[in-house]
Coordinates of C-alpha atoms in Angstrom, one line a residue:
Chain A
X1 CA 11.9 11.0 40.0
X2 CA 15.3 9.7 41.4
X3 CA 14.3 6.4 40.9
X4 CA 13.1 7.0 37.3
X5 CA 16.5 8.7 36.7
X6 CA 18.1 6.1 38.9
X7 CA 16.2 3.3 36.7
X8 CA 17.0 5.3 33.2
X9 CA 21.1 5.1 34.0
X10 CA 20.7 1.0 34.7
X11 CA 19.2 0.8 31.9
X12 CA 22.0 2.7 29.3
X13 CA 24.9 1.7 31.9
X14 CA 24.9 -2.2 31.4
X15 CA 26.6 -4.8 29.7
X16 CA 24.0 -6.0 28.0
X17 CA 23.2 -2.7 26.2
X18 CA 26.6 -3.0 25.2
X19 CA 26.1 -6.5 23.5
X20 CA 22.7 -5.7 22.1
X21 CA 24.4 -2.6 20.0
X22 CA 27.3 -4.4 19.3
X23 CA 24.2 -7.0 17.2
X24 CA 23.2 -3.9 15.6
X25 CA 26.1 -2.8 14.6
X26 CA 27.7 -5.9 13.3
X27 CA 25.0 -6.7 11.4
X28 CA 24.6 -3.2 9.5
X29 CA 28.3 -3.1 8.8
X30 CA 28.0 -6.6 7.6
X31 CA 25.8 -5.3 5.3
X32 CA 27.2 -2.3 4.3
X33 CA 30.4 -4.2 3.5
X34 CA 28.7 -6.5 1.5
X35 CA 26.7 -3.8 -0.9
X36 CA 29.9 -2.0 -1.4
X37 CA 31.6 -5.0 -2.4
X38 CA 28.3 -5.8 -4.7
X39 CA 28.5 -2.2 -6.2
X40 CA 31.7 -1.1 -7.2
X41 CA 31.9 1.4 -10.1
X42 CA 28.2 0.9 -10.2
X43 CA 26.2 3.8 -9.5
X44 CA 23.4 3.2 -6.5
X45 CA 21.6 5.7 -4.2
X46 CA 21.2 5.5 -0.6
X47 CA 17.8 4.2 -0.7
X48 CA 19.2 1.1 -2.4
X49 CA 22.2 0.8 -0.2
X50 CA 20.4 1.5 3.7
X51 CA 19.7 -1.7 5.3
X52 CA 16.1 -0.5 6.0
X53 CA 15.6 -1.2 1.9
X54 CA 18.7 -2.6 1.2
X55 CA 16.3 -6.2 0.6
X56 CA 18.5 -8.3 -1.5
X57 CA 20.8 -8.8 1.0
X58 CA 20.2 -11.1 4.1
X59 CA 21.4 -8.7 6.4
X60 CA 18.3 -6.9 6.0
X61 CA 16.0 -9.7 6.9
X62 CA 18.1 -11.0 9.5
X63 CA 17.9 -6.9 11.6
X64 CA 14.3 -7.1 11.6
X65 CA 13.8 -10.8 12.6
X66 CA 16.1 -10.1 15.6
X67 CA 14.8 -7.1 16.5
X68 CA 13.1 -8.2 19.4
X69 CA 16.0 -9.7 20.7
X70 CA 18.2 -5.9 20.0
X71 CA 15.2 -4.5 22.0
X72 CA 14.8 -7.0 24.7
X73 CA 18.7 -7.7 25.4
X74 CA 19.6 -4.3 27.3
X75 CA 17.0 -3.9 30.0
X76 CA 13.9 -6.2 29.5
X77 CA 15.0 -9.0 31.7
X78 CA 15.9 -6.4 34.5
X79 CA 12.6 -6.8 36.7
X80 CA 12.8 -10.6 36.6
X81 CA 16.7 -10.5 37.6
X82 CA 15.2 -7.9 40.5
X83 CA 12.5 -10.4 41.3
X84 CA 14.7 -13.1 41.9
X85 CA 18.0 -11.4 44.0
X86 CA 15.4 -9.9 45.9
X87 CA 16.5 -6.2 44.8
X88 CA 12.8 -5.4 43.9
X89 CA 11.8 -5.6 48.0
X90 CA 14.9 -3.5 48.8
X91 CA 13.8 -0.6 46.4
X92 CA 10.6 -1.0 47.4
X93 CA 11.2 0.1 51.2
X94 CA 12.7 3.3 49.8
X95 CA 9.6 3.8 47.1
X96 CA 6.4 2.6 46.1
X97 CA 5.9 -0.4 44.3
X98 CA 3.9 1.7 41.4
X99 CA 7.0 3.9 41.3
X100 CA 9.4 1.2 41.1
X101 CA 7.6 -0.7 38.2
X102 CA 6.6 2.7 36.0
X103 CA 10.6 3.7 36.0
X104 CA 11.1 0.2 35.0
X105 CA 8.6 0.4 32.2
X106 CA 9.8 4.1 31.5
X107 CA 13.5 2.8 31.2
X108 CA 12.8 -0.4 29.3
X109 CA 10.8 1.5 27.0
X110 CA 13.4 4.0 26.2
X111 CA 16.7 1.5 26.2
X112 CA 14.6 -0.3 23.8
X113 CA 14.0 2.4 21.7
X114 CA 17.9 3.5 22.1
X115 CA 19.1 -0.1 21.0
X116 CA 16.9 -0.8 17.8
X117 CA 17.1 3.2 16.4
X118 CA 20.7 3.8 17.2
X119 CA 22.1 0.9 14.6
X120 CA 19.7 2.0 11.9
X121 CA 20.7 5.6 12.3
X122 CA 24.2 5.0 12.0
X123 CA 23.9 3.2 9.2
X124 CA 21.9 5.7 7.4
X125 CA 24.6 8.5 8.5
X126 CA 27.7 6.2 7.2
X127 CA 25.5 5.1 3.7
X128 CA 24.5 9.0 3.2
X129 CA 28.3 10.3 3.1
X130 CA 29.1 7.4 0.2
X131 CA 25.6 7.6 -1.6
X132 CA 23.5 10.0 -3.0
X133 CA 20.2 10.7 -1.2
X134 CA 17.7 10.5 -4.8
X135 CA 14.4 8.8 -5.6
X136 CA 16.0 5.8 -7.4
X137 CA 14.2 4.9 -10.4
X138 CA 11.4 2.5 -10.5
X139 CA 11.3 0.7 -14.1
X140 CA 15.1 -0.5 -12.6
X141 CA 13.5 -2.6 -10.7
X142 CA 15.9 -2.6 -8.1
X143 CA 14.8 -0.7 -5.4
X144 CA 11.7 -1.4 -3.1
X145 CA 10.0 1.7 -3.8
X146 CA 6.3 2.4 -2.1
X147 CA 3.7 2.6 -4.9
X148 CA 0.3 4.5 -3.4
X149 CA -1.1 2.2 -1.7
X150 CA 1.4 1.8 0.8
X151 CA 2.2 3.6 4.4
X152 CA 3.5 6.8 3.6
X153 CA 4.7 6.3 0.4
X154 CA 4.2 10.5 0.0
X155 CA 6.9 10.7 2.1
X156 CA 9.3 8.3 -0.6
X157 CA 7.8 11.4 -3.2
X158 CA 9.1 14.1 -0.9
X159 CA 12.5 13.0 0.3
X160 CA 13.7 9.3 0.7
X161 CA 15.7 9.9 3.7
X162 CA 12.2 11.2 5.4
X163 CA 10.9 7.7 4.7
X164 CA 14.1 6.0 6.0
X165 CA 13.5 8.3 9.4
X166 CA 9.6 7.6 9.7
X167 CA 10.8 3.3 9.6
X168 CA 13.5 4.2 12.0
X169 CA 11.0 5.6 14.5
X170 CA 8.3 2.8 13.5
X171 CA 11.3 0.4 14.6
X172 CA 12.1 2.2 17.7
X173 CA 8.7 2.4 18.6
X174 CA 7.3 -1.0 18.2
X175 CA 10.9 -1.7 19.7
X176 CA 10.0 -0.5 22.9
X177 CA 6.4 -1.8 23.0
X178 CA 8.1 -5.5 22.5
X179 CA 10.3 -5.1 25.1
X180 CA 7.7 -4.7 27.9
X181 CA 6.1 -8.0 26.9
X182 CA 9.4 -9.1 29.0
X183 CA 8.4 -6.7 32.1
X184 CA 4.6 -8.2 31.6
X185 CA 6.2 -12.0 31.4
X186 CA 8.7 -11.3 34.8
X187 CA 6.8 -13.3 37.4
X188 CA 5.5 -16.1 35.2
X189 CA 9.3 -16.8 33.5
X190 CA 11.3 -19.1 34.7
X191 CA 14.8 -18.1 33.5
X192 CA 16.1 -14.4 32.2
X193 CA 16.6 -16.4 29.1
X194 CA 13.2 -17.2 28.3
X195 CA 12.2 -13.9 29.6
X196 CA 14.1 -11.9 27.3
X197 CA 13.4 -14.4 24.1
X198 CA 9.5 -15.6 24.5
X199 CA 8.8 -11.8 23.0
X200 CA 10.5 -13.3 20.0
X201 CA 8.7 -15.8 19.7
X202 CA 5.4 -14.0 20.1
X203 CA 6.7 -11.7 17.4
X204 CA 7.5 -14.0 14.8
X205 CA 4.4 -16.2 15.9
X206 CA 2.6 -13.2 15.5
X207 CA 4.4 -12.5 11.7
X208 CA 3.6 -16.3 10.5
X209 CA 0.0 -16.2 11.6
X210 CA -0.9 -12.7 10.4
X211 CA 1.1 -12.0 7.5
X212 CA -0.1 -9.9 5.0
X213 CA -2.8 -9.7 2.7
X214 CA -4.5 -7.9 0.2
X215 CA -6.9 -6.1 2.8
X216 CA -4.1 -5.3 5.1
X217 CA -1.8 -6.8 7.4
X218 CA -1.6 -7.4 11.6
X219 CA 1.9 -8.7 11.5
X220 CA 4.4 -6.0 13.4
X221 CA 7.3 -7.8 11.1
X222 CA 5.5 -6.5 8.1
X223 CA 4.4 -3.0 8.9
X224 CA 8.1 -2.0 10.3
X225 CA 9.8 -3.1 7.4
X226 CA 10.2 -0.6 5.0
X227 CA 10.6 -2.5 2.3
X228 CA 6.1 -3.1 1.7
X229 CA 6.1 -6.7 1.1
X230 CA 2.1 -6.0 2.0
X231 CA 0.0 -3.5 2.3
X232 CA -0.5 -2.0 5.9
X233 CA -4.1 -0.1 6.5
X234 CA -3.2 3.1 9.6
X235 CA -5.9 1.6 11.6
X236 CA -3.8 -2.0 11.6
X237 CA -0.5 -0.2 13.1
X238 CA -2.3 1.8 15.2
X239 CA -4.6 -0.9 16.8
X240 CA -1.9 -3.4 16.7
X241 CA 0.5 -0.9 18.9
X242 CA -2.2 -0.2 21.5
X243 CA -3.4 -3.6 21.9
X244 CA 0.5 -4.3 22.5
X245 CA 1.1 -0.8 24.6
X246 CA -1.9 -1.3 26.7
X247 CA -1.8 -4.8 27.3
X248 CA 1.5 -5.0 28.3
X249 CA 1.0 -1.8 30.9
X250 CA -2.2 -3.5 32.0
X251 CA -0.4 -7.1 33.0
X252 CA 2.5 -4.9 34.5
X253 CA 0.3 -3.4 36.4
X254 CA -2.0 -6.4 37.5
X255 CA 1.2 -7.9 38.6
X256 CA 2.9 -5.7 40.5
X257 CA -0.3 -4.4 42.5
X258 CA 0.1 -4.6 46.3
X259 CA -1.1 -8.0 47.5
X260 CA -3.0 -8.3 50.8
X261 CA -1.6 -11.9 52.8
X262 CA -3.6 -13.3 54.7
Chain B
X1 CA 45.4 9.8 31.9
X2 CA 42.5 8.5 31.3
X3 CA 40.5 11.8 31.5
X4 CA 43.1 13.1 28.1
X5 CA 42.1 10.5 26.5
X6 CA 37.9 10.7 26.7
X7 CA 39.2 14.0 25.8
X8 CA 40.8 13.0 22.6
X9 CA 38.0 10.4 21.2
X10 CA 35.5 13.2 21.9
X11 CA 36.9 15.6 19.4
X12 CA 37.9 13.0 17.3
X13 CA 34.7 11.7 17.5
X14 CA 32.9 15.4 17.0
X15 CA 35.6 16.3 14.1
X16 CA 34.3 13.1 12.2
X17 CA 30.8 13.7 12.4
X18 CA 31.4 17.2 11.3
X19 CA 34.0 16.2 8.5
X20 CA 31.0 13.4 7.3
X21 CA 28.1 15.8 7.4
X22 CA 30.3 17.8 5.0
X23 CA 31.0 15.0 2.8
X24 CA 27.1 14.0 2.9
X25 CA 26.1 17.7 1.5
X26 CA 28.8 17.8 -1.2
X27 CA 28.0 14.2 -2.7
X28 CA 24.5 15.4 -3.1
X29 CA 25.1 18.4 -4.9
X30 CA 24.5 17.1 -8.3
X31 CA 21.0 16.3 -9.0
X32 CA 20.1 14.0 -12.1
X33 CA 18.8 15.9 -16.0
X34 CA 15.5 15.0 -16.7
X35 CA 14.4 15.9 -20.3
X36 CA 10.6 16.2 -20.5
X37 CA 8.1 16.2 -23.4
X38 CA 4.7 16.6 -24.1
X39 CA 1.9 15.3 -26.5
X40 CA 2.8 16.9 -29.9
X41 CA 6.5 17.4 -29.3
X42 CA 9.3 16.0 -31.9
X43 CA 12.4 14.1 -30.3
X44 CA 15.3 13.4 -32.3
X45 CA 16.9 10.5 -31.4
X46 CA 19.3 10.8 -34.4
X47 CA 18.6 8.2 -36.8
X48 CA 14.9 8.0 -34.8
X49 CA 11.9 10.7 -35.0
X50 CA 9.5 10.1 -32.1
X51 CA 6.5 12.2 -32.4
X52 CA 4.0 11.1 -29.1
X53 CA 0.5 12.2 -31.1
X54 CA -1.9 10.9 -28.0
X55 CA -2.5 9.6 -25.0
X56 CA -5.3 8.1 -23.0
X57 CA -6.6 5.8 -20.3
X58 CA -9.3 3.7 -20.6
X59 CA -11.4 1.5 -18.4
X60 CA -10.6 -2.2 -19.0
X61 CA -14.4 -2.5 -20.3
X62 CA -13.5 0.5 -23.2
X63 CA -10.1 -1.2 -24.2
X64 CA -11.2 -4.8 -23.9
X65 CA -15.0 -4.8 -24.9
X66 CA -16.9 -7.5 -23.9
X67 CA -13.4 -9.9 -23.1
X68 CA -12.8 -7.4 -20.2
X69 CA -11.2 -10.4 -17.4
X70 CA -13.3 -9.8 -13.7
X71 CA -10.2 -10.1 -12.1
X72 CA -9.4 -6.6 -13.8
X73 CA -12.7 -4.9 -14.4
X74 CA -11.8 -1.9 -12.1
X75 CA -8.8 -1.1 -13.5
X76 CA -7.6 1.1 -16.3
X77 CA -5.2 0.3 -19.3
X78 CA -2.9 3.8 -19.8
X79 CA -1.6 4.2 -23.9
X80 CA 0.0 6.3 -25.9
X81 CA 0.9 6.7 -29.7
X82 CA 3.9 7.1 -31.2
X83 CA 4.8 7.9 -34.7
X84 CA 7.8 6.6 -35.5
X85 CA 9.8 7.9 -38.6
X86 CA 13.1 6.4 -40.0
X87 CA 15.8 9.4 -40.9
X88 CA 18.8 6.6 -40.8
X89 CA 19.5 5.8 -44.7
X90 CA 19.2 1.5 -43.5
X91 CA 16.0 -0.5 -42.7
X92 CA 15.5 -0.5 -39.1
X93 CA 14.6 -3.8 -37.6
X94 CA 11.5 -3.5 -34.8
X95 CA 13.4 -5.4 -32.2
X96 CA 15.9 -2.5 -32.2
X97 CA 13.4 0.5 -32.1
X98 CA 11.3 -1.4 -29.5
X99 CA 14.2 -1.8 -27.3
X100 CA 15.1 1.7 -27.5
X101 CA 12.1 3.3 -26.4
X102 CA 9.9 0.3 -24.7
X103 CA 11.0 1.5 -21.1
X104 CA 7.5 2.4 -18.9
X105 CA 5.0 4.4 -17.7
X106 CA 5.3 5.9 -14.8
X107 CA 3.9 8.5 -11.8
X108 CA 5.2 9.4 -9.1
X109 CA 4.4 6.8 -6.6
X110 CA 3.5 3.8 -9.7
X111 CA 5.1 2.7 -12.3
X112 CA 5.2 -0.3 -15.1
X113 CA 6.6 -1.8 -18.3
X114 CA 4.8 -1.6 -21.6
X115 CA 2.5 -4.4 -21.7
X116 CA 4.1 -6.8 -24.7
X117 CA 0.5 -8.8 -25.3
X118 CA -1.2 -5.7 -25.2
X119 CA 1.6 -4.5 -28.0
X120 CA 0.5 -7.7 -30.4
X121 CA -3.0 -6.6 -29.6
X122 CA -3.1 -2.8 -30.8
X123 CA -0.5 -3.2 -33.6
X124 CA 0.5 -4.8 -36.9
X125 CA 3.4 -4.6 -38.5
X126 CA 3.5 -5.9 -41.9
X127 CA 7.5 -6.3 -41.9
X128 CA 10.2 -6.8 -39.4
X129 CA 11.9 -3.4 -40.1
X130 CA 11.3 0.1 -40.5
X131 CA 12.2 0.7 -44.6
X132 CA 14.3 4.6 -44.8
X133 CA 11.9 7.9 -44.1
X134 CA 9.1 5.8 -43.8
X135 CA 6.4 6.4 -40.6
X136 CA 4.6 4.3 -38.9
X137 CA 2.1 4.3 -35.7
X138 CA 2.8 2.3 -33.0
X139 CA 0.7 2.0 -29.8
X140 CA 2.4 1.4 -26.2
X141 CA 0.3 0.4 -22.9
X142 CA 0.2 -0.8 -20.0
X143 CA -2.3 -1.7 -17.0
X144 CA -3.3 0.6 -14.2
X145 CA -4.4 -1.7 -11.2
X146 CA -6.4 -0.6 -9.0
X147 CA -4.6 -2.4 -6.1
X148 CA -1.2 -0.2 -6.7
X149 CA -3.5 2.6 -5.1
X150 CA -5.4 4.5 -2.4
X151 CA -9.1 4.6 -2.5
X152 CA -9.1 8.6 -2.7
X153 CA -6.1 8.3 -5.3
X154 CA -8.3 5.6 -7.5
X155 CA -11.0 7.9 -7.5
X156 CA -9.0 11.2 -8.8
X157 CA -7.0 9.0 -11.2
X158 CA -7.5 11.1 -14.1
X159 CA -5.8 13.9 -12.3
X160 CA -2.7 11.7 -11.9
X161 CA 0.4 12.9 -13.4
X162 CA 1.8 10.1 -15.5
X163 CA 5.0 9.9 -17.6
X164 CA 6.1 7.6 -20.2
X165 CA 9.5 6.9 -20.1
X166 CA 11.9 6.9 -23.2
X167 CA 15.1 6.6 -21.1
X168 CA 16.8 5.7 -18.2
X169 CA 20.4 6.9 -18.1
X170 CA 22.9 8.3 -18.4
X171 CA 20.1 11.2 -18.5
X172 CA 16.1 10.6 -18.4
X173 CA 13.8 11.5 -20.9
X174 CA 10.3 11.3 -20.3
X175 CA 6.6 12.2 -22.2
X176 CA 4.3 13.9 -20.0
X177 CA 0.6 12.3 -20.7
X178 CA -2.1 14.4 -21.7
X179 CA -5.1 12.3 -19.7

């Protein structure tokens, strides 16, 4: 436990969390800024004005292409920077080596969580005390409302904001999952640079090759972005995030097993 | 020193989250007027009388016959009838009316314009304008694609609430379809 608490505070307590939601933040002010200045003395909802939705704009496009990188930035590259100070043999007098590497997953996981949700939520907070919170109509065409078809779209019916939280957590979620393709990659990387960006390019390999279609879609760009360019089946999100969960965890593990030398 | 001023940005901090929150619950205390009608009522739009008389929704095969397109066999065309009297003392050009009430159909997780070839396809008008106290029939519709929905949703369809909507804003007035 104290070096899953120990783990947990390196993880919030670094630089590099600082940078990674400073990204967040710039870019949904940036965007903020810019519908404001697009929608003065015009009458707009926060559905329309939330970066989540908010598709017009860049700014929008640009959060979730980066998002690996706001995930990966804070605490992804710690094992490899471990691994190659030699910190990771020091620990591991004082614990075992299964410890060590689940508080490293457990922190990753969460700091990755913290630094894609936080910048979204804040957002939402700032565009929710200067716009109303109502189902904007659809025959505007000017919102990217969810018809039926799409992941919970009920939730759109019920209360916009609800859908705005249920992305948030998507984000966060697939956030994390991202980030431990960095842990899984630790030993094989070369530089904390490629470590922390190869899950990038996985992820926007993985949105180029398996971008959306009528039947569904495999691409984790598509099904965390709220605005539903395609249409995502349950099963998709949920295989997709175990396949990612599971065979990050499994790698992690298969690496950092104890290794008899002879 | 340092200590006073955590201090400080903490309650500063705490009094503008509470001072937001506050702001966030009185800017949504208005909620938007929605004026809704049903099959058989009258709306006066002034110089306009609407009168919605049915609606419907048909397969593609019922609407189109035997031209039905494969690409849309499984969908359904949603319609409804107007009839539209003149009470302004002028001739009324089409264009005008159409644009006054040609807004959409809509549900609550769907929606769509009024389909202008299937307009040119259910109705003739044998003048450009709308003569004074005279009526005519006019029939507005739209597809219903299948791919805008769930399977379990397709297959309850009928049971769908749908709308058609006269107006936008400042306030919304809507039909309620009798499907």
């Amino acid at each position: 436990m104290r070096t899953l608490r120990f783990e947990i505070y390196r993880s919030f307590h670094n630089k590099n969390m600082a940078i990674s939601l400073l990204i967040g933040i710039v870019i949904v002010v940036l965007d903020l800024v810019t519908f404001i200045a697009n929608h003065i003395n015009i009458r707009a909802s926060l559905i329309q004005a939330w970066i989540g939705t908010d598709y017009p704009y860049a700014y929008h496009s640009l959060y979730y292409v980066v998002l690996p990188i706001i995930a990966c930035l804070p605490y992804a590259g710690s094992l490899f920077s471990d691994i190659s100070s030699g910190y990771d043999k020091n620990i591991c007098i004082k614990t075992s080596r299964m410890m060590y590497v689940s508080s490293k997953v457990v922190a990753t996981y969460l700091s990755a969580f913290f630094a894609v949700v936080f910048p979204l939520l804040l957002d939402l907070f700032i565009v929710a005390g200067i716009y109303p919170n109502y189902r904007e109509e659809r025959l505007r065409f000017l919102v990217a409302a969810p018809l039926d078809c799409h992941l919970f779209s009920e939730a759109y019916v019920v209360n916009p904001v609800l859908y705005c939280f249920i992305f948030i957590l998507l984000a966060g979620i697939f956030g994390g999952a991202i980030a431990l393709i960095s842990l899984s990659i630790s030993r094989i990387t070369q530089s904390l640079f490629s470590t922390i960006t190869i899950p990038f390019i996985i992820y926007i390999f993985n949105g180029m090759m398996m971008g959306g279609y009528e039947n569904g879609t495999y691409a984790v760009f598509e099904m965390i972005d709220p605005v539903p360019a395609s249409i995502t089946r349950p099963y998709q999100m949920i295989v997709v995030y175990f396949v990612l969960l599971l065979g990050t965890t499994f790698v992690i593990w298969l690496i950092s097993r104890r290794k008899d030398v002879l | 020193m340092i200590s006073l001023i955590k201090r400080v940005s903490i309650y500063l901090l705490l009094f503008l989250v509470v001072f937001w929150t506050t702001r966030i619950i009185s800017i949504n205390r208005n909620t938007q007027k929605i004026t809704e009608y049903r099959i058989g009522d009258e709306i006066n739009c002034g110089d306009l009388l609407l009168h919605p008389i049915e609606s419907d929704l048909f397969s593609t095969t019922e609407f189109y016959g035997t031209m039905v397109n494969n690409d849309s066999i499984d969908d359904y065309v949603i319609t409804i009838c107007f009839e539209i009297t003149n009470n302004s003392e002028t001739d009324m050009y089409w264009d005008s009316i159409l644009s006054f009430i040609e807004v959409g159909f809509e549900s609550d997780l769907w929606c769509s314009s009024v389909n202008p070839d299937f307009y040119m396809y259910q109705n003739e008008h044998l003048s450009n304008s709308l003569s004074p106290n005279e009526s005519q029939k006019i029939w507005l519709s739209t597809i219903v694609s299948k791919r805008c929905f769930r399977e379990s949703t397709w297959k309850d369809i009928k049971n769908v609430e749908f709308f058609y909507v006269l107006h936008l804003s400042p306030d919304k007035i809507v039909v309620r379809l009798d499907i």
